[in-house]
């Protein structure tokens, strides 16, 4: 293993990835966020406040569950799950949204803003904003608003303003563009809360830090079991926040192998997958450098996955770096494998996973089958699947005998 960088350099690079590609007038604002964050990240006040919220509001620590039935059925390695689906709001995103909203408040900002695709980041941020007394604007494509009605209602109930985006394809990319334009107009009273370990420095580092609690807890919980450390970690990778959340605490444990599952969608044809690290090349998107699915001119390619939380043409810079130094192995899971895993976990263990998390379940199942029974796999069950049930009935109901 070559030298591992866990803290990006001053310019925000992990190896050759990351950095900050911004309009000149915005760079000082980003520098101020970096400065404030570095000042308070290890201060007792901030840490204690966030830790108290993790405990009393999110319900941390989340348990580790031994999936005995599923492991037995596969007949290979033993599968364990870190239950981020049991968090308040039902996924890991609340971990970093609380951190970002708390930082925004410390900086004296009045409003947090963000884009959302399926509405998961929007709901988690609206929740944190309600709790901490901040205004919240969520930019969302009109197509997504129509598709994700329950999450739109949730955000509104929580007191957020949902701003419909009417340009272009009216989905996630246009929502990012408009949220960014709104941010540039007033970066003084607003704070742009990025939804994963992506974007310009310091966001990839900061969002990762807020998620690291997942792996820290898991390490302590797993230490009580006979093996002490899990042999393998598995997580799905969209932008990569839940994966780094689990992986970071184990980075220096060389015996622990790490696996990231990317969405292979319907096929490896352009526009039918979002397997960024498997098929992308280094490029720049949304203010940072990373592996990127792109055309010959460097424009981001259209992407697709059955899990809307995974369909991003870029990926976190730290993941890009971890791929190059071969600390993490990135594999792909297609729609069919994810849907099968969705039903398998529901029926074997009584846990309905988010379609994003079902990619991790599928990947862990495949891996387990190749390993002996005395090996262990710990996967990050990043979220619960309630949000996906209407989509499942409509699109897969007949096939799986529920419609
Ligand atoms: C958003 C989301 C993801 C993907 O985001 P990462 O930053 O890659 O973790 C995964 N799982 C769930 C449940 C999500 O809501």
mmCIF file of C-alpha atoms in Angstrom, residues 107-369:
data_model
loop_
_atom_site.group_PDB
_atom_site.id
_atom_site.type_symbol
_atom_site.label_atom_id
_atom_site.label_comp_id
_atom_site.label_asym_id
_atom_site.label_seq_id
_atom_site.Cartn_x
_atom_site.Cartn_y
_atom_site.Cartn_z
ATOM 1 C CA UNK A 107 -20.886 31.106 11.255
ATOM 2 C CA UNK A 108 -23.935 33.299 11.832
ATOM 3 C CA UNK A 109 -25.715 32.217 8.625
ATOM 4 C CA UNK A 110 -29.484 32.623 8.491
ATOM 5 C CA UNK A 111 -30.320 30.093 5.832
ATOM 6 C CA UNK A 112 -29.115 26.724 4.563
ATOM 7 C CA UNK A 113 -29.706 25.910 0.922
ATOM 8 C CA UNK A 114 -29.236 22.764 -1.162
ATOM 9 C CA UNK A 115 -30.408 20.886 -4.200
ATOM 10 C CA UNK A 116 -32.103 17.530 -3.962
ATOM 11 C CA UNK A 117 -32.840 14.760 -6.457
ATOM 12 C CA UNK A 118 -35.057 12.142 -4.855
ATOM 13 C CA UNK A 119 -35.561 14.442 -1.871
ATOM 14 C CA UNK A 120 -33.505 12.504 0.690
ATOM 15 C CA UNK A 121 -30.880 15.187 1.205
ATOM 16 C CA UNK A 122 -33.600 17.835 1.170
ATOM 17 C CA UNK A 123 -35.574 16.102 3.930
ATOM 18 C CA UNK A 124 -32.482 15.531 6.109
ATOM 19 C CA UNK A 125 -31.393 19.150 5.720
ATOM 20 C CA UNK A 126 -34.913 20.525 6.315
ATOM 21 C CA UNK A 127 -34.977 18.430 9.512
ATOM 22 C CA UNK A 128 -31.654 19.803 10.759
ATOM 23 C CA UNK A 129 -32.719 23.362 9.839
ATOM 24 C CA UNK A 130 -35.991 23.028 11.746
ATOM 25 C CA UNK A 131 -34.166 21.778 14.824
ATOM 26 C CA UNK A 132 -31.500 24.467 14.765
ATOM 27 C CA UNK A 133 -33.751 27.390 13.841
ATOM 28 C CA UNK A 134 -32.396 28.075 10.347
ATOM 29 C CA UNK A 135 -34.328 28.921 7.200
ATOM 30 C CA UNK A 136 -34.048 26.307 4.468
ATOM 31 C CA UNK A 137 -34.417 26.558 0.670
ATOM 32 C CA UNK A 138 -34.378 23.336 -1.341
ATOM 33 C CA UNK A 139 -33.990 23.430 -5.134
ATOM 34 C CA UNK A 140 -35.659 20.548 -6.889
ATOM 35 C CA UNK A 141 -36.361 19.778 -10.558
ATOM 36 C CA UNK A 142 -40.046 19.817 -11.547
ATOM 37 C CA UNK A 143 -39.772 16.254 -12.810
ATOM 38 C CA UNK A 144 -38.433 15.093 -9.445
ATOM 39 C CA UNK A 145 -41.101 17.087 -7.590
ATOM 40 C CA UNK A 146 -43.790 15.165 -9.446
ATOM 41 C CA UNK A 147 -42.019 11.832 -8.859
ATOM 42 C CA UNK A 148 -41.101 12.277 -5.194
ATOM 43 C CA UNK A 149 -44.295 13.755 -3.823
ATOM 44 C CA UNK A 150 -44.048 12.401 -0.224
ATOM 45 C CA UNK A 151 -40.584 13.917 0.294
ATOM 46 C CA UNK A 152 -41.777 17.271 -1.095
ATOM 47 C CA UNK A 153 -44.599 17.267 1.448
ATOM 48 C CA UNK A 154 -42.177 16.271 4.238
ATOM 49 C CA UNK A 155 -39.887 19.206 3.447
ATOM 50 C CA UNK A 156 -42.839 21.605 3.449
ATOM 51 C CA UNK A 157 -44.191 20.261 6.748
ATOM 52 C CA UNK A 158 -40.715 20.773 8.205
ATOM 53 C CA UNK A 159 -40.921 24.440 7.215
ATOM 54 C CA UNK A 160 -38.554 24.413 4.226
ATOM 55 C CA UNK A 161 -39.242 26.246 0.961
ATOM 56 C CA UNK A 162 -39.140 23.928 -2.044
ATOM 57 C CA UNK A 163 -38.146 25.848 -5.164
ATOM 58 C CA UNK A 164 -39.185 24.169 -8.432
ATOM 59 C CA UNK A 165 -36.481 24.167 -11.121
ATOM 60 C CA UNK A 166 -37.926 24.567 -14.607
ATOM 61 C CA UNK A 167 -34.810 24.614 -16.823
ATOM 62 C CA UNK A 168 -33.319 21.863 -19.013
ATOM 63 C CA UNK A 169 -34.303 18.295 -18.134
ATOM 64 C CA UNK A 170 -35.760 19.652 -14.833
ATOM 65 C CA UNK A 171 -33.902 17.095 -12.677
ATOM 66 C CA UNK A 172 -30.857 16.980 -10.384
ATOM 67 C CA UNK A 173 -28.211 18.619 -12.564
ATOM 68 C CA UNK A 174 -30.395 21.696 -13.225
ATOM 69 C CA UNK A 175 -31.264 21.826 -9.503
ATOM 70 C CA UNK A 176 -27.534 21.976 -8.649
ATOM 71 C CA UNK A 177 -27.038 24.743 -11.234
ATOM 72 C CA UNK A 178 -29.887 26.864 -9.823
ATOM 73 C CA UNK A 179 -29.002 26.306 -6.184
ATOM 74 C CA UNK A 180 -25.458 27.338 -7.021
ATOM 75 C CA UNK A 181 -26.633 30.492 -8.823
ATOM 76 C CA UNK A 182 -28.783 31.418 -5.819
ATOM 77 C CA UNK A 183 -25.837 30.795 -3.508
ATOM 78 C CA UNK A 184 -23.461 32.987 -5.515
ATOM 79 C CA UNK A 185 -25.976 35.857 -5.225
ATOM 80 C CA UNK A 186 -25.760 35.830 -1.430
ATOM 81 C CA UNK A 187 -23.001 33.687 0.068
ATOM 82 C CA UNK A 188 -22.943 35.887 3.180
ATOM 83 C CA UNK A 189 -26.276 35.031 4.804
ATOM 84 C CA UNK A 190 -26.653 31.618 3.086
ATOM 85 C CA UNK A 191 -24.748 28.353 3.571
ATOM 86 C CA UNK A 192 -24.712 25.775 0.762
ATOM 87 C CA UNK A 193 -24.988 22.398 2.494
ATOM 88 C CA UNK A 194 -23.550 19.832 0.083
ATOM 89 C CA UNK A 195 -25.161 16.374 0.286
ATOM 90 C CA UNK A 196 -22.169 14.050 -0.006
ATOM 91 C CA UNK A 197 -18.344 13.925 0.069
ATOM 92 C CA UNK A 198 -18.221 15.998 -3.145
ATOM 93 C CA UNK A 199 -17.899 19.656 -4.168
ATOM 94 C CA UNK A 200 -15.013 22.061 -3.585
ATOM 95 C CA UNK A 201 -12.704 21.846 -0.557
ATOM 96 C CA UNK A 202 -13.488 21.715 2.397
ATOM 97 C CA UNK A 203 -16.763 19.818 1.765
ATOM 98 C CA UNK A 204 -15.360 16.365 0.888
ATOM 99 C CA UNK A 205 -13.276 16.397 4.073
ATOM 100 C CA UNK A 206 -15.961 17.982 6.235
ATOM 101 C CA UNK A 207 -18.855 15.739 5.189
ATOM 102 C CA UNK A 208 -16.567 12.715 5.658
ATOM 103 C CA UNK A 209 -15.623 13.880 9.148
ATOM 104 C CA UNK A 210 -19.309 14.192 10.102
ATOM 105 C CA UNK A 211 -19.938 10.623 8.839
ATOM 106 C CA UNK A 212 -16.885 9.075 10.515
ATOM 107 C CA UNK A 213 -19.007 8.381 13.604
ATOM 108 C CA UNK A 214 -20.464 5.378 11.725
ATOM 109 C CA UNK A 215 -17.126 3.544 11.486
ATOM 110 C CA UNK A 216 -15.959 4.644 14.936
ATOM 111 C CA UNK A 217 -19.035 3.093 16.503
ATOM 112 C CA UNK A 218 -18.805 -0.008 14.340
ATOM 113 C CA UNK A 219 -15.187 -0.570 15.305
ATOM 114 C CA UNK A 220 -16.011 -0.422 18.982
ATOM 115 C CA UNK A 221 -19.080 -2.628 18.575
ATOM 116 C CA UNK A 222 -17.218 -5.196 16.501
ATOM 117 C CA UNK A 223 -14.265 -5.296 18.900
ATOM 118 C CA UNK A 224 -16.473 -7.268 21.312
ATOM 119 C CA UNK A 225 -16.880 -10.134 18.815
ATOM 120 C CA UNK A 226 -14.344 -13.021 18.612
ATOM 121 C CA UNK A 227 -12.488 -11.788 15.516
ATOM 122 C CA UNK A 228 -12.118 -8.250 16.863
ATOM 123 C CA UNK A 229 -12.092 -6.654 13.410
ATOM 124 C CA UNK A 230 -14.339 -7.385 10.432
ATOM 125 C CA UNK A 231 -12.463 -8.956 7.485
ATOM 126 C CA UNK A 232 -14.402 -6.960 4.901
ATOM 127 C CA UNK A 233 -16.365 -3.730 4.705
ATOM 128 C CA UNK A 234 -18.957 -3.078 2.020
ATOM 129 C CA UNK A 235 -20.891 0.091 1.152
ATOM 130 C CA UNK A 236 -22.697 1.542 -1.854
ATOM 131 C CA UNK A 237 -21.082 4.541 -3.536
ATOM 132 C CA UNK A 238 -23.000 7.432 -5.061
ATOM 133 C CA UNK A 239 -21.034 10.501 -4.025
ATOM 134 C CA UNK A 240 -19.489 8.274 -1.382
ATOM 135 C CA UNK A 241 -20.453 9.661 2.045
ATOM 136 C CA UNK A 242 -21.889 6.538 3.683
ATOM 137 C CA UNK A 243 -18.948 4.485 2.370
ATOM 138 C CA UNK A 244 -16.320 6.836 3.815
ATOM 139 C CA UNK A 245 -18.388 7.025 6.994
ATOM 140 C CA UNK A 246 -17.872 3.310 7.528
ATOM 141 C CA UNK A 247 -14.365 2.989 6.019
ATOM 142 C CA UNK A 248 -12.438 5.861 7.604
ATOM 143 C CA UNK A 249 -12.053 4.429 11.111
ATOM 144 C CA UNK A 250 -10.616 1.191 9.618
ATOM 145 C CA UNK A 251 -8.253 2.830 7.105
ATOM 146 C CA UNK A 252 -5.069 1.888 8.981
ATOM 147 C CA UNK A 253 -6.183 -1.681 9.721
ATOM 148 C CA UNK A 254 -4.483 -3.412 6.833
ATOM 149 C CA UNK A 255 -6.277 -6.716 7.407
ATOM 150 C CA UNK A 256 -9.634 -5.047 6.702
ATOM 151 C CA UNK A 257 -10.520 -5.179 3.000
ATOM 152 C CA UNK A 258 -12.849 -2.487 1.694
ATOM 153 C CA UNK A 259 -15.333 -2.709 -1.161
ATOM 154 C CA UNK A 260 -17.395 0.056 -2.773
ATOM 155 C CA UNK A 261 -20.442 -0.935 -4.855
ATOM 156 C CA UNK A 262 -21.255 1.331 -7.801
ATOM 157 C CA UNK A 263 -24.531 1.225 -9.746
ATOM 158 C CA UNK A 264 -24.275 -0.561 -13.110
ATOM 159 C CA UNK A 265 -27.939 0.278 -13.846
ATOM 160 C CA UNK A 266 -29.420 -1.389 -16.935
ATOM 161 C CA UNK A 267 -26.219 -1.798 -18.964
ATOM 162 C CA UNK A 268 -22.782 -0.278 -19.483
ATOM 163 C CA UNK A 269 -24.068 1.872 -22.368
ATOM 164 C CA UNK A 270 -23.705 5.635 -21.789
ATOM 165 C CA UNK A 271 -26.794 6.928 -19.992
ATOM 166 C CA UNK A 272 -27.784 3.524 -18.590
ATOM 167 C CA UNK A 273 -25.475 3.348 -15.546
ATOM 168 C CA UNK A 274 -23.532 5.486 -13.056
ATOM 169 C CA UNK A 275 -20.395 3.341 -12.636
ATOM 170 C CA UNK A 276 -18.149 6.349 -12.257
ATOM 171 C CA UNK A 277 -15.022 4.723 -10.970
ATOM 172 C CA UNK A 278 -15.274 1.648 -13.133
ATOM 173 C CA UNK A 279 -15.784 3.519 -16.422
ATOM 174 C CA UNK A 280 -14.937 7.190 -15.773
ATOM 175 C CA UNK A 281 -11.770 9.205 -16.336
ATOM 176 C CA UNK A 282 -10.419 12.079 -14.235
ATOM 177 C CA UNK A 283 -12.228 15.360 -14.883
ATOM 178 C CA UNK A 284 -13.819 18.371 -13.184
ATOM 179 C CA UNK A 285 -17.457 18.677 -12.059
ATOM 180 C CA UNK A 286 -19.206 21.013 -9.572
ATOM 181 C CA UNK A 287 -15.969 22.617 -8.407
ATOM 182 C CA UNK A 288 -13.696 19.577 -7.850
ATOM 183 C CA UNK A 289 -11.606 16.984 -9.675
ATOM 184 C CA UNK A 290 -12.533 13.291 -9.548
ATOM 185 C CA UNK A 291 -13.260 10.227 -11.660
ATOM 186 C CA UNK A 292 -16.005 11.410 -13.978
ATOM 187 C CA UNK A 293 -18.284 9.885 -16.587
ATOM 188 C CA UNK A 294 -17.822 12.349 -19.443
ATOM 189 C CA UNK A 295 -17.990 12.848 -23.189
ATOM 190 C CA UNK A 296 -15.009 13.775 -25.388
ATOM 191 C CA UNK A 297 -15.361 17.474 -24.494
ATOM 192 C CA UNK A 298 -15.272 16.759 -20.742
ATOM 193 C CA UNK A 299 -18.995 17.393 -20.211
ATOM 194 C CA UNK A 300 -20.621 15.106 -17.628
ATOM 195 C CA UNK A 301 -22.463 12.182 -19.251
ATOM 196 C CA UNK A 302 -26.105 11.426 -18.488
ATOM 197 C CA UNK A 303 -26.367 8.782 -15.778
ATOM 198 C CA UNK A 304 -28.983 6.355 -14.525
ATOM 199 C CA UNK A 305 -29.582 3.961 -11.646
ATOM 200 C CA UNK A 306 -32.715 2.371 -10.212
ATOM 201 C CA UNK A 307 -31.519 4.032 -6.963
ATOM 202 C CA UNK A 308 -31.802 7.770 -7.529
ATOM 203 C CA UNK A 309 -29.392 8.471 -4.642
ATOM 204 C CA UNK A 310 -26.595 6.826 -6.632
ATOM 205 C CA UNK A 311 -26.949 8.401 -10.069
ATOM 206 C CA UNK A 312 -24.185 10.983 -10.057
ATOM 207 C CA UNK A 313 -21.580 11.197 -12.869
ATOM 208 C CA UNK A 314 -18.798 12.175 -10.434
ATOM 209 C CA UNK A 315 -17.640 10.719 -7.117
ATOM 210 C CA UNK A 316 -15.845 11.988 -4.015
ATOM 211 C CA UNK A 317 -12.161 12.924 -4.541
ATOM 212 C CA UNK A 318 -11.028 10.758 -1.641
ATOM 213 C CA UNK A 319 -12.656 7.711 -3.258
ATOM 214 C CA UNK A 320 -10.877 8.559 -6.531
ATOM 215 C CA UNK A 321 -7.613 8.562 -4.609
ATOM 216 C CA UNK A 322 -8.417 5.357 -2.670
ATOM 217 C CA UNK A 323 -9.052 3.636 -5.994
ATOM 218 C CA UNK A 324 -5.695 4.695 -7.414
ATOM 219 C CA UNK A 325 -3.746 3.501 -4.352
ATOM 220 C CA UNK A 326 -5.872 0.318 -4.326
ATOM 221 C CA UNK A 327 -6.962 0.672 -0.712
ATOM 222 C CA UNK A 328 -10.608 0.217 -1.735
ATOM 223 C CA UNK A 329 -11.844 -2.101 -4.464
ATOM 224 C CA UNK A 330 -14.750 -0.739 -6.512
ATOM 225 C CA UNK A 331 -17.188 -3.187 -8.057
ATOM 226 C CA UNK A 332 -20.535 -2.826 -9.781
ATOM 227 C CA UNK A 333 -24.044 -4.023 -9.006
ATOM 228 C CA UNK A 334 -26.768 -3.751 -11.626
ATOM 229 C CA UNK A 335 -30.472 -2.933 -11.141
ATOM 230 C CA UNK A 336 -31.519 -6.579 -11.226
ATOM 231 C CA UNK A 337 -29.008 -7.625 -8.556
ATOM 232 C CA UNK A 338 -30.060 -4.691 -6.359
ATOM 233 C CA UNK A 339 -33.773 -5.488 -6.661
ATOM 234 C CA UNK A 340 -33.137 -9.168 -5.897
ATOM 235 C CA UNK A 341 -31.157 -8.139 -2.792
ATOM 236 C CA UNK A 342 -33.950 -5.724 -1.797
ATOM 237 C CA UNK A 343 -36.413 -8.642 -1.643
ATOM 238 C CA UNK A 344 -33.889 -11.092 -0.215
ATOM 239 C CA UNK A 345 -33.112 -8.902 2.811
ATOM 240 C CA UNK A 346 -36.796 -8.067 3.302
ATOM 241 C CA UNK A 347 -37.800 -11.724 3.290
ATOM 242 C CA UNK A 348 -34.845 -13.306 5.097
ATOM 243 C CA UNK A 349 -34.367 -10.716 7.841
ATOM 244 C CA UNK A 350 -37.499 -8.548 7.870
ATOM 245 C CA UNK A 351 -35.541 -5.433 6.905
ATOM 246 C CA UNK A 352 -36.642 -3.395 3.870
ATOM 247 C CA UNK A 353 -33.510 -1.580 2.639
ATOM 248 C CA UNK A 354 -33.307 1.604 0.577
ATOM 249 C CA UNK A 355 -32.605 0.788 -3.083
ATOM 250 C CA UNK A 356 -29.215 2.501 -2.644
ATOM 251 C CA UNK A 357 -28.360 0.259 0.309
ATOM 252 C CA UNK A 358 -29.648 -2.778 -1.625
ATOM 253 C CA UNK A 359 -26.562 -2.320 -3.856
ATOM 254 C CA UNK A 360 -24.374 -2.870 -0.782
ATOM 255 C CA UNK A 361 -26.460 -5.871 0.267
ATOM 256 C CA UNK A 362 -26.124 -7.413 -3.211
ATOM 257 C CA UNK A 363 -22.385 -6.791 -3.221
ATOM 258 C CA UNK A 364 -21.972 -8.347 0.246
ATOM 259 C CA UNK A 365 -24.015 -11.384 -0.815
ATOM 260 C CA UNK A 366 -21.814 -11.926 -3.875
ATOM 261 C CA UNK A 367 -18.657 -11.538 -1.813
ATOM 262 C CA UNK A 368 -19.914 -13.844 0.971
ATOM 263 C CA UNK A 369 -20.449 -16.634 -1.537
#
